[in-house]
Short mmCIF file of C-alpha atoms in Angstrom, two decimals:
data_model
loop_
_atom_site.label_atom_id
_atom_site.label_comp_id
_atom_site.label_asym_id
_atom_site.label_seq_id
_atom_site.Cartn_x
_atom_site.Cartn_y
_atom_site.Cartn_z
CA MET A 159 61.23 101.43 -75.44
CA GLN A 160 58.73 104.15 -74.48
CA ASP A 161 55.88 101.67 -75.01
CA TYR A 162 57.73 99.25 -72.78
CA LEU A 163 58.57 101.79 -69.98
CA SER A 164 54.80 102.74 -70.03
CA GLY A 165 54.06 99.09 -69.13
CA MET A 166 52.49 97.88 -72.29
CA PRO A 167 51.33 94.34 -71.62
CA GLU A 168 52.56 93.01 -74.93
CA LEU A 169 56.31 94.07 -74.36
CA VAL A 170 55.93 93.17 -70.41
CA ALA A 171 55.08 89.54 -71.45
CA LEU A 172 58.20 89.64 -73.47
CA ALA A 173 60.60 91.10 -71.12
CA GLY A 174 59.12 91.41 -67.67
CA ALA A 175 58.04 94.56 -66.11
CA PRO A 176 60.14 97.77 -66.43
CA PRO A 177 62.56 98.87 -63.85
CA SER A 178 61.54 99.74 -60.51
CA MET A 179 62.87 99.12 -56.98
CA GLU A 180 60.55 96.05 -56.52
CA ARG A 181 61.82 94.63 -59.77
CA PHE A 182 65.36 95.13 -59.14
CA ALA A 183 64.74 93.15 -55.85
CA GLU A 184 63.00 90.28 -57.87
CA VAL A 185 65.94 90.27 -60.19
CA ARG A 186 68.61 90.43 -57.38
CA ALA A 187 66.94 87.21 -55.88
CA ALA A 188 66.76 85.44 -59.11
CA LYS A 189 70.25 86.05 -60.03
CA GLN A 190 71.57 85.29 -56.54
CA ALA A 191 70.07 81.77 -56.71
CA SER A 192 71.37 80.91 -60.33
CA TYR A 193 74.81 82.51 -60.24
CA SER A 194 77.13 79.83 -58.74
CA PRO A 195 80.20 80.46 -56.67
CA GLU A 196 82.26 78.74 -59.33
CA GLN A 197 81.17 81.44 -62.01
CA ARG A 198 81.86 84.17 -59.52
CA ALA A 199 85.60 83.05 -58.74
CA LEU A 200 86.28 82.81 -62.51
CA LEU A 201 85.00 86.33 -63.32
CA VAL A 202 87.17 87.58 -60.40
CA ASP A 203 90.17 85.92 -61.72
CA VAL A 204 89.67 87.16 -65.21
CA LEU A 205 89.04 90.58 -64.15
CA LYS A 206 92.28 90.62 -62.08
CA ALA A 207 94.15 89.09 -65.10
CA GLN A 208 92.62 91.59 -67.61
CA ASN A 209 93.05 94.56 -65.36
CA PRO A 210 96.61 94.77 -63.53
CA HIS A 211 97.67 97.43 -61.17
CA LEU A 212 94.15 98.10 -59.64
CA SER A 213 93.42 101.39 -58.25
CA PRO A 214 91.90 101.53 -54.78
CA SER A 215 88.28 102.20 -56.15
CA GLU A 216 88.79 99.22 -58.71
CA GLN A 217 90.01 96.97 -55.83
CA SER A 218 87.17 97.86 -53.79
CA ALA A 219 84.74 97.09 -56.64
CA LEU A 220 86.52 93.73 -57.09
CA ASP A 221 86.50 92.96 -53.53
CA ALA A 222 82.55 93.40 -53.36
CA LEU A 223 82.15 91.49 -56.43
CA GLN A 224 84.14 88.57 -54.91
CA ALA A 225 82.13 88.88 -51.68
CA GLY A 226 78.83 88.31 -53.36
CA GLY A 227 78.05 91.70 -54.85
CA MET A 228 75.79 92.05 -57.99
CA ALA A 229 76.56 94.16 -61.00
CA VAL A 230 75.00 96.69 -63.21
CA VAL A 231 76.37 96.50 -66.87
CA THR A 232 76.68 98.44 -70.02
CA GLY A 233 78.77 97.68 -73.29
CA HIS A 234 79.82 99.49 -76.21
CA GLN A 235 81.96 99.12 -79.43
CA LEU A 236 85.65 100.21 -79.15
CA MET A 237 85.18 103.65 -80.79
CA ALA A 238 88.18 105.66 -81.76
CA ALA A 239 88.70 108.09 -78.82
CA GLY A 240 85.37 107.26 -77.53
CA GLY A 241 83.39 108.22 -80.75
CA THR A 242 79.92 109.97 -79.89
CA ALA A 243 79.40 111.29 -76.38
CA PHE A 244 76.92 108.62 -75.40
CA PHE A 245 79.94 106.21 -75.09
CA GLU A 246 80.85 107.93 -71.89
CA PHE A 247 77.35 108.82 -71.10
CA LYS A 248 76.49 105.15 -70.97
CA ILE A 249 79.36 104.55 -68.44
CA LEU A 250 78.42 107.28 -66.21
CA LYS A 251 74.73 106.12 -66.01
CA THR A 252 75.78 102.70 -65.09
CA VAL A 253 77.92 104.06 -62.31
CA ALA A 254 75.11 106.37 -61.05
CA LEU A 255 72.54 103.50 -61.11
CA ALA A 256 74.95 100.99 -59.34
CA ARG A 257 75.54 103.80 -56.67
CA ARG A 258 71.76 104.44 -56.27
CA LEU A 259 70.97 100.56 -55.78
CA SER A 260 74.12 100.41 -53.17
CA GLN A 261 72.67 103.16 -51.28
CA GLU A 262 69.12 101.63 -51.20
CA TRP A 263 70.16 98.17 -50.23
CA GLU A 264 73.17 99.29 -48.17
CA THR A 265 75.39 96.77 -49.95
CA PRO A 266 77.61 97.42 -52.70
CA VAL A 267 76.51 97.11 -56.54
CA VAL A 268 79.50 97.11 -59.00
CA PRO A 269 79.40 98.94 -62.41
CA ILE A 270 80.80 96.97 -65.23
CA PHE A 271 81.73 98.17 -68.66
CA TRP A 272 81.81 95.20 -71.26
CA MET A 273 83.94 95.92 -74.20
CA ALA A 274 82.31 94.93 -77.42
CA SER A 275 85.94 93.71 -78.83
CA GLU A 276 84.79 91.05 -80.93
CA ASP A 277 82.73 93.13 -83.46
CA HIS A 278 84.25 93.40 -86.92
CA ASP A 279 82.51 96.37 -88.34
CA PHE A 280 85.75 98.56 -88.56
CA GLU A 281 83.99 101.35 -90.27
CA GLU A 282 81.61 101.89 -87.24
CA ILE A 283 84.35 102.52 -84.82
CA ALA A 284 87.01 104.33 -87.04
CA SER A 285 85.79 108.14 -86.71
CA VAL A 286 85.23 110.69 -84.07
CA ARG A 287 84.15 114.21 -84.52
CA VAL A 288 85.74 117.13 -82.38
CA GLY A 289 84.06 120.63 -83.34
CA ASP A 290 83.96 120.96 -87.06
CA GLY A 291 86.50 118.29 -87.62
CA VAL A 292 85.93 114.45 -88.17
CA PHE A 293 89.16 112.17 -87.79
CA THR A 294 88.97 108.84 -89.37
CA TRP A 295 91.41 106.10 -88.56
CA GLN A 296 93.05 104.81 -92.00
CA GLN A 297 93.75 101.21 -91.49
CA GLU A 298 93.55 98.14 -93.74
CA HIS A 299 90.98 95.76 -92.47
CA HIS A 300 89.94 92.40 -93.54
CA GLY A 301 87.18 91.21 -91.06
CA ALA A 302 89.18 90.93 -88.08
CA PRO A 303 87.77 91.58 -84.72
CA VAL A 304 88.47 95.14 -84.02
CA GLY A 305 89.56 94.48 -80.30
CA ARG A 306 92.51 92.49 -81.69
CA LEU A 307 93.81 95.23 -84.00
CA ASP A 308 97.19 96.82 -83.46
CA SER A 309 96.31 100.35 -81.93
CA SER A 310 99.69 102.13 -82.64
CA SER A 311 98.71 103.39 -85.87
CA LEU A 312 95.52 104.97 -84.54
CA GLY A 313 97.79 106.72 -81.82
CA LEU A 314 100.04 108.04 -84.45
CA GLN A 315 97.29 109.39 -86.70
CA LEU A 316 95.22 110.83 -84.02
CA GLU A 317 98.22 112.52 -82.69
CA ALA A 318 99.15 114.20 -86.07
CA TRP A 319 95.51 115.16 -86.51
CA ALA A 320 95.19 116.81 -83.08
CA VAL A 321 98.18 119.12 -83.70
CA GLU A 322 96.13 120.98 -86.43
CA ARG A 323 92.93 121.27 -84.14
CA PRO A 324 91.93 124.32 -82.29
CA LEU A 325 91.36 122.36 -79.06
CA SER A 326 90.92 123.50 -75.54
CA THR A 327 93.30 122.88 -72.75
CA ALA A 328 91.10 120.20 -71.24
CA GLN A 329 90.30 118.80 -74.77
CA ARG A 330 93.98 118.51 -75.44
CA ALA A 331 94.92 116.85 -72.17
CA GLU A 332 92.14 114.16 -72.27
CA LEU A 333 93.04 113.49 -76.09
CA ALA A 334 96.54 113.01 -75.13
CA ARG A 335 95.77 110.53 -72.45
CA ARG A 336 93.94 108.51 -74.96
CA ILE A 337 96.47 108.91 -77.76
CA LYS A 338 99.15 107.63 -75.23
CA ALA A 339 96.84 104.55 -74.73
CA TYR A 340 96.64 103.70 -78.19
CA GLN A 341 100.42 104.02 -78.70
CA LYS A 342 101.55 102.21 -75.52
CA SER A 343 99.02 99.18 -75.93
CA SER A 344 99.29 96.21 -78.25
CA THR A 345 95.68 95.95 -79.31
CA LEU A 346 92.57 98.33 -79.59
CA ALA A 347 91.06 96.22 -76.63
CA ASP A 348 93.91 96.72 -74.34
CA ALA A 349 94.13 100.60 -75.22
CA THR A 350 90.51 100.93 -74.78
CA ARG A 351 90.52 99.34 -71.55
CA ALA A 352 93.44 101.63 -70.45
CA TRP A 353 92.07 105.08 -71.30
CA VAL A 354 88.58 104.05 -69.82
CA ARG A 355 90.11 102.94 -66.60
CA GLU A 356 92.07 106.15 -66.47
CA TRP A 357 89.13 108.47 -67.25
CA ALA A 358 86.83 106.52 -64.81
CA GLU A 359 89.38 106.52 -62.03
CA GLY A 360 87.68 106.70 -58.77
CA LEU A 361 84.39 105.53 -59.90
CA GLY A 362 84.70 101.92 -59.04
CA LEU A 363 84.25 100.80 -62.55
CA LEU A 364 85.44 97.41 -63.88
CA VAL A 365 86.14 96.70 -67.44
CA LEU A 366 85.67 93.29 -68.90
CA ASP A 367 86.77 91.94 -72.43
CA GLY A 368 84.36 88.95 -73.25
CA ASP A 369 87.02 87.81 -75.87
CA ASP A 370 88.51 85.73 -73.26
CA ALA A 371 89.31 81.90 -73.50
CA LEU A 372 88.39 81.06 -69.81
CA LEU A 373 85.08 83.11 -70.10
CA LYS A 374 84.21 81.41 -73.41
CA ASN A 375 84.87 77.98 -72.31
CA SER A 376 82.86 78.45 -68.79
CA ALA A 377 79.67 79.36 -71.32
CA ALA A 378 80.05 75.87 -73.09
CA PRO A 379 76.17 75.20 -72.43
CA ILE A 380 75.44 78.42 -74.53
CA TRP A 381 77.66 77.15 -77.55
CA GLU A 382 76.30 73.44 -77.39
CA ALA A 383 72.61 74.65 -77.00
CA GLU A 384 73.29 76.64 -80.23
CA ARG A 385 75.00 74.02 -82.09
CA GLN A 386 71.97 71.75 -81.35
CA GLY A 387 69.68 74.66 -82.57
CA ARG A 388 67.76 75.08 -79.40
CA LEU A 389 68.71 78.78 -78.95
CA SER A 390 68.15 79.83 -82.50
CA GLN A 391 64.82 78.11 -82.39
CA ALA A 392 63.87 79.93 -79.07
CA ILE A 393 65.03 83.21 -80.47
CA GLU A 394 63.01 82.62 -83.68
CA GLN A 395 59.75 81.86 -81.73
CA GLN A 396 60.30 84.93 -79.51
CA THR A 397 60.98 87.20 -82.69
CA THR A 398 57.73 85.82 -83.92
CA LYS A 399 55.99 87.13 -80.82
CA VAL A 400 57.72 90.65 -81.28
CA VAL A 401 56.37 91.03 -84.83
CA ALA A 402 52.97 89.78 -83.84
CA ALA A 403 52.85 92.55 -81.21
CA GLY A 404 53.46 95.05 -83.98
CA TYR A 405 57.01 95.60 -83.59
CA ARG A 406 59.90 95.27 -86.01
CA ALA A 407 62.66 92.68 -85.15
CA GLN A 408 65.72 94.70 -84.45
CA VAL A 409 68.17 92.06 -85.49
CA PHE A 410 67.58 89.22 -87.98
CA PRO A 411 67.64 85.93 -86.21
CA ARG A 412 69.87 83.24 -88.15
CA PRO A 413 69.79 79.49 -88.12
CA ILE A 414 73.30 79.73 -86.19
CA ASN A 415 73.87 82.84 -84.25
CA LEU A 416 77.52 82.53 -84.00
CA PHE A 417 80.74 83.56 -85.73
CA HIS A 418 84.30 81.87 -85.30
CA PHE A 419 87.76 83.35 -85.62
CA LYS A 420 89.69 81.72 -88.39
CA ASN A 421 92.79 82.96 -90.14
CA GLY A 422 92.70 86.41 -88.22
CA GLN A 423 89.00 86.82 -89.38
CA ARG A 424 85.45 86.71 -87.79
CA LEU A 425 83.69 84.36 -90.01
CA ARG A 426 79.79 83.42 -89.75
CA VAL A 427 79.16 80.12 -88.83
CA LEU A 428 76.99 78.12 -91.50
CA ASP A 429 77.11 74.52 -90.40
CA PRO A 430 76.64 73.28 -86.75
CA ALA A 431 79.58 71.00 -87.47
CA GLU A 432 81.81 74.23 -87.47
CA VAL A 433 81.08 74.65 -83.70
CA PRO A 434 83.53 73.12 -81.57
CA THR A 435 82.76 70.64 -79.07
CA GLN A 436 85.74 71.25 -76.67
CA ASP A 437 87.83 74.51 -76.70
CA TYR A 438 85.45 77.29 -77.42
CA SER A 439 87.96 80.28 -77.43
CA ALA A 440 87.47 80.71 -81.02
CA VAL A 441 83.56 81.07 -80.92
CA SER A 442 82.02 84.53 -81.21
CA PRO A 443 78.42 85.29 -80.40
CA ASN A 444 76.47 87.47 -82.80
CA ALA A 445 74.49 90.60 -81.74
CA LEU A 446 71.54 88.16 -80.43
CA LEU A 447 73.60 85.83 -78.53
CA ARG A 448 76.19 88.37 -77.11
CA PRO A 449 73.76 89.38 -74.37
CA VAL A 450 73.15 85.79 -73.50
CA TYR A 451 76.88 85.10 -73.14
CA GLN A 452 77.28 88.31 -71.02
CA GLU A 453 74.37 87.28 -68.67
CA TRP A 454 75.93 83.91 -68.28
CA VAL A 455 79.29 85.50 -67.11
CA LEU A 456 78.07 88.27 -64.97
CA PRO A 457 75.83 88.69 -62.01
CA ASN A 458 74.13 91.29 -63.59
CA LEU A 459 70.83 93.15 -62.32
CA ALA A 460 70.33 95.49 -65.46
CA TYR A 461 71.81 96.44 -68.85
CA VAL A 462 71.97 100.00 -69.52
CA GLY A 463 71.62 100.84 -73.30
CA GLY A 464 70.05 103.10 -75.61
CA GLY A 465 66.63 102.37 -77.20
CA GLY A 466 67.67 100.54 -80.41
CA GLU A 467 70.20 98.72 -78.36
CA LEU A 468 67.71 97.35 -75.90
CA ALA A 469 65.05 96.67 -78.39
CA TYR A 470 66.98 93.28 -79.49
CA TRP A 471 66.75 91.97 -75.99
CA PHE A 472 62.86 91.63 -76.34
CA GLN A 473 63.99 88.71 -78.93
CA LEU A 474 65.93 86.89 -76.23
CA GLY A 475 63.35 85.89 -73.38
CA ALA A 476 62.93 82.41 -74.57
CA ALA A 477 66.55 81.88 -75.00
CA PHE A 478 67.25 82.99 -71.48
CA GLU A 479 64.54 80.53 -70.36
CA THR A 480 65.93 77.72 -72.43
CA LEU A 481 69.28 78.21 -70.57
CA GLN A 482 67.58 78.97 -67.11
CA VAL A 483 69.37 82.13 -66.85
CA PRO A 484 67.44 85.16 -65.37
CA MET A 485 67.15 88.09 -67.78
CA PRO A 486 68.23 91.47 -66.53
CA LEU A 487 66.18 94.64 -66.26
CA LEU A 488 66.34 96.65 -69.55
CA TYR A 489 67.43 100.12 -68.44
CA LEU A 490 67.07 102.98 -70.97
CA ARG A 491 70.17 105.28 -70.52
CA ASP A 492 70.05 109.02 -69.94
CA SER A 493 70.36 111.37 -72.82
CA VAL A 494 72.42 114.53 -72.45
CA ALA A 495 72.53 117.74 -74.71
CA VAL A 496 74.56 120.91 -74.10
CA SER A 497 73.18 124.37 -74.19
CA SER A 498 74.90 127.47 -74.96
CA THR A 499 74.48 131.30 -74.11
CA LYS A 500 72.78 131.89 -77.52
CA ALA A 501 70.61 128.85 -77.25
CA GLU A 502 69.50 129.94 -73.68
CA ARG A 503 68.78 133.47 -74.85
CA ALA A 504 66.72 132.09 -77.87
CA LEU A 505 64.83 129.83 -75.75
CA ALA A 506 63.84 132.77 -73.46
CA GLY A 507 63.08 135.06 -76.51
CA ALA A 508 60.69 132.35 -77.85
CA SER A 509 59.04 131.74 -74.49
CA LEU A 510 60.04 127.89 -74.68
CA GLN A 511 60.72 125.29 -72.15
CA TRP A 512 63.19 122.58 -73.06
CA GLU A 513 60.47 120.08 -72.59
CA GLU A 514 58.65 121.34 -75.44
CA VAL A 515 61.76 121.15 -77.52
CA PHE A 516 62.16 117.53 -76.84
CA ARG A 517 58.59 116.87 -77.28
CA PHE A 518 58.11 118.29 -80.73
CA ASP A 519 60.08 118.26 -83.74
CA LYS A 520 60.97 121.81 -85.05
CA GLU A 521 57.89 121.96 -87.53
CA ALA A 522 55.45 120.60 -85.18
CA LEU A 523 56.36 123.00 -82.65
CA LEU A 524 56.16 125.92 -85.06
CA LYS A 525 52.57 124.69 -86.09
CA ASP A 526 51.69 124.46 -82.54
CA ARG A 527 52.71 127.87 -81.53
CA LEU A 528 51.66 129.77 -84.89
CA GLY A 529 47.92 128.44 -84.54
CA TYR A 530 48.34 126.18 -87.36
CA TYR A 531 45.91 123.71 -86.14
CA THR A 532 43.54 126.08 -84.45
CA ARG A 533 43.54 129.60 -85.53
CA LEU A 534 44.51 129.04 -89.07
CA ARG A 535 41.94 126.14 -89.36
CA GLU A 536 39.24 128.35 -87.96
CA GLU A 537 40.17 131.04 -90.33
CA THR A 538 40.02 128.56 -93.09
CA ALA A 539 36.37 127.53 -92.27
CA GLU A 540 35.51 131.25 -91.95
CA LEU A 541 37.09 132.51 -95.20
CA GLY A 542 35.52 129.33 -96.98
CA SER A 543 32.04 129.67 -95.72
CA PRO A 544 30.88 132.66 -98.21
CA LEU A 545 32.98 130.89 -101.07
CA GLU A 546 31.32 127.49 -100.57
CA ALA A 547 27.61 129.26 -100.29
CA ALA A 548 28.49 130.93 -103.62
CA VAL A 549 29.79 127.83 -105.19
CA ASP A 550 26.62 125.82 -104.08
CA GLN A 551 24.45 128.55 -105.59
CA TRP A 552 26.38 128.53 -108.88
CA ASN A 553 26.32 124.74 -108.82
CA GLU A 554 22.34 124.93 -108.38
CA THR A 555 21.86 127.38 -111.24
CA LEU A 556 23.97 125.42 -113.46
CA VAL A 557 22.49 121.81 -112.81
CA LYS A 558 19.02 123.61 -113.01
CA ARG A 559 19.84 124.80 -116.81
CA TYR A 560 22.13 121.99 -117.72
CA PRO A 561 21.11 118.72 -115.82
CA GLU A 562 23.94 116.84 -117.85
CA LEU A 563 26.55 118.82 -116.21
CA GLN A 564 25.71 117.69 -112.62
CA GLN A 565 29.30 115.72 -112.38
CA HIS A 566 31.03 118.78 -113.84
CA ALA A 567 29.45 120.85 -111.00
CA ALA A 568 30.43 118.36 -108.25
CA ALA A 569 34.07 118.34 -109.55
CA PHE A 570 34.04 122.24 -109.49
CA SER A 571 33.03 122.14 -106.00
CA ALA A 572 35.65 119.83 -104.82
CA LYS A 573 38.26 121.87 -106.68
CA MET A 574 37.16 125.14 -104.98
CA ARG A 575 37.28 123.41 -101.67
CA LYS A 576 40.74 122.09 -102.25
CA LEU A 577 41.91 125.58 -103.20
CA ASN A 578 40.43 127.13 -100.08
CA GLU A 579 42.25 124.32 -98.13
CA ARG A 580 45.49 125.26 -100.01
CA THR A 581 45.23 129.01 -98.90
CA THR A 582 46.07 127.56 -95.25
CA GLN A 583 49.48 126.68 -96.34
CA VAL A 584 49.76 130.19 -98.09
CA ARG A 585 48.74 131.96 -94.76
CA TYR A 586 50.90 130.04 -92.70
CA ARG A 587 54.11 130.93 -94.63
CA ALA A 588 52.62 134.39 -94.34
CA ILE A 589 52.43 134.21 -90.45
CA LYS A 590 56.07 132.68 -90.60
CA LYS A 591 57.24 135.80 -92.38
CA GLN A 592 55.44 137.94 -89.70
CA GLU A 593 56.87 136.07 -86.81
CA HIS A 594 60.34 136.04 -88.30
CA LEU A 595 62.15 136.77 -84.90
CA PHE A 596 60.18 133.94 -83.25
CA LEU A 597 61.41 131.64 -85.91
CA GLN A 598 65.12 132.72 -85.67
CA HIS A 599 64.90 131.88 -81.79
CA VAL A 600 63.36 128.59 -82.59
CA GLU A 601 66.13 127.93 -85.37
CA ALA A 602 68.73 128.73 -82.86
CA VAL A 603 67.49 126.36 -80.20
CA TYR A 604 66.88 123.47 -82.43
CA ASN A 605 70.48 123.87 -84.12
CA GLN A 606 72.02 123.70 -80.68
CA ILE A 607 70.18 120.47 -79.81
CA TYR A 608 69.96 118.87 -83.16
CA PRO A 609 73.11 119.94 -85.14
CA GLY A 610 72.83 118.78 -88.71
CA GLY A 611 69.38 117.42 -87.89
CA VAL A 612 70.90 114.94 -85.42
CA PHE A 613 70.44 114.97 -81.73
CA TRP A 614 73.50 116.43 -79.89
CA GLU A 615 75.07 113.37 -78.45
CA ARG A 616 74.60 111.26 -81.51
CA ARG A 617 76.96 113.66 -83.30
CA ALA A 618 79.04 115.29 -80.84
CA SER A 619 81.73 113.61 -78.96
CA TYR A 620 82.68 113.83 -75.21
CA LEU A 621 85.54 115.88 -76.09
CA ASP A 622 83.10 118.35 -77.69
CA LEU A 623 81.68 118.53 -74.05
CA MET A 624 84.86 119.09 -72.36
CA GLY A 625 85.42 121.81 -74.90
CA ASP A 626 82.20 123.53 -73.87
CA PHE A 627 83.09 123.38 -70.22
CA ASP A 628 86.90 123.52 -70.54
CA GLU A 629 87.18 120.76 -67.91
CA ASP A 630 85.65 117.39 -67.55
CA PRO A 631 82.11 117.67 -66.26
CA ARG A 632 82.18 113.90 -65.50
CA ASP A 633 81.11 114.21 -61.83
CA ARG A 634 78.44 116.88 -62.57
CA LEU A 635 76.89 114.47 -65.11
CA LEU A 636 76.82 111.73 -62.41
CA ALA A 637 74.91 114.02 -59.97
CA ILE A 638 71.90 114.39 -62.57
CA MET A 639 71.85 110.86 -63.55
CA SER A 640 71.35 109.74 -60.01
CA ALA A 641 67.51 108.89 -60.44
CA ILE A 642 66.19 105.57 -60.79
CA GLN A 643 64.24 106.54 -63.93
CA ALA A 644 66.39 107.91 -66.82
CA GLY A 645 65.84 111.12 -68.29
CA THR A 646 66.95 113.78 -70.90
CA HIS A 647 69.20 116.36 -69.47
CA ILE A 648 70.29 119.76 -70.61
CA ILE A 649 73.53 120.83 -69.13
CA LYS A 650 74.99 124.41 -69.17
CA PRO A 651 78.62 125.65 -68.94
CA GLU A 652 78.88 127.92 -65.93
CA LYS A 653 79.35 130.95 -68.49
CA VAL A 654 75.96 130.45 -69.82
#
């Protein structure tokens, strides 16, 4: 994604130029021209049906959508209690971007959260980490779409688990709201919608489940084109271009990029004859066709996602062209990490800036700061110079007396040079010992941002963040995510 955002021509040719206000205006014009009043009316009806008892902010968003407003969209799997923190971060960035565009154009842009309810990988959604504890939902699963699972056992298990956890007041209150949603709802999709709506109250967010008969039947041209092989062929051709540009295909394209629901399971479609020709409610797109289906349904300007998630959109340009559906802008979400008193002190003690921490991995930063590529390299040359001179003299004398040992002399020279180079590592370890306090500071900083070697937001949950603040920092996060260009943010509790 960084190559794309920097404007690399090969990637721009696959997905259009990266986000800018000019590009947003271009996509808006294309989407307004292609998105029919019938599609809009159907979407509004489905949103009303899926989201009863709209709050004032939700009603305003729906009214704006009905009146011709455009959308900014993100989506995610239905993680237990939200899973890792970027579940909520993606939603907040989508809200922030919609607000920014609304201000720029002086017309409403609506944030929408698309629930990936049809996914059947239960293990991916079953766990959440809070502090040093990990909860995992124990549930028999036989390939059913997770959104259709009964969520009551999740609520009961999570409630019992939370009793034993040392949670803050804010954490316990938010977790209780999510547990209540699981216990009172009939499915995981309904429960996730309920707690996301409650948590996002006042933000004007609308929540949509694509596993909907009306929406799927409205997208009949997609399923028919895939049944005929036209979309899979377009995706294959586009994927070939991605690979030719030097990038790995994020998703393996298949001859038929569809699943179908049968006997409570989500099964891969292996034969075009398995694709229905009338009622499409049992059809389910795979990871490559899900974005195409989403864009058919929504008046979307941009999809907000992580780098890996956005990468497979580069395989889809030809599919969008085949259906004459405008491709949205690919918007890299903001990343967030939490600092601490200890980390801030360590950062100051090491005379570091957060930008350096994000730019280098730990060992690269140490080598840069401790002079591995400068002072040590110069020192190696300085120390090696008399050694090489002595070896050259020794070799010259040896070869004069024993000409047949010229090869031996050359091997000896190479060995001594390698030994001299090896002393660089020995001296580097010695410098680390001398600079042990600096190393301790660096270790503390990296342990805060990369706990267990994983970037904070990919390991911690939003509930962890609430524990650090002892409140929900939702609105504070919204404020720092307001820029058009995404970034990486360090947030600090007030006590830091």
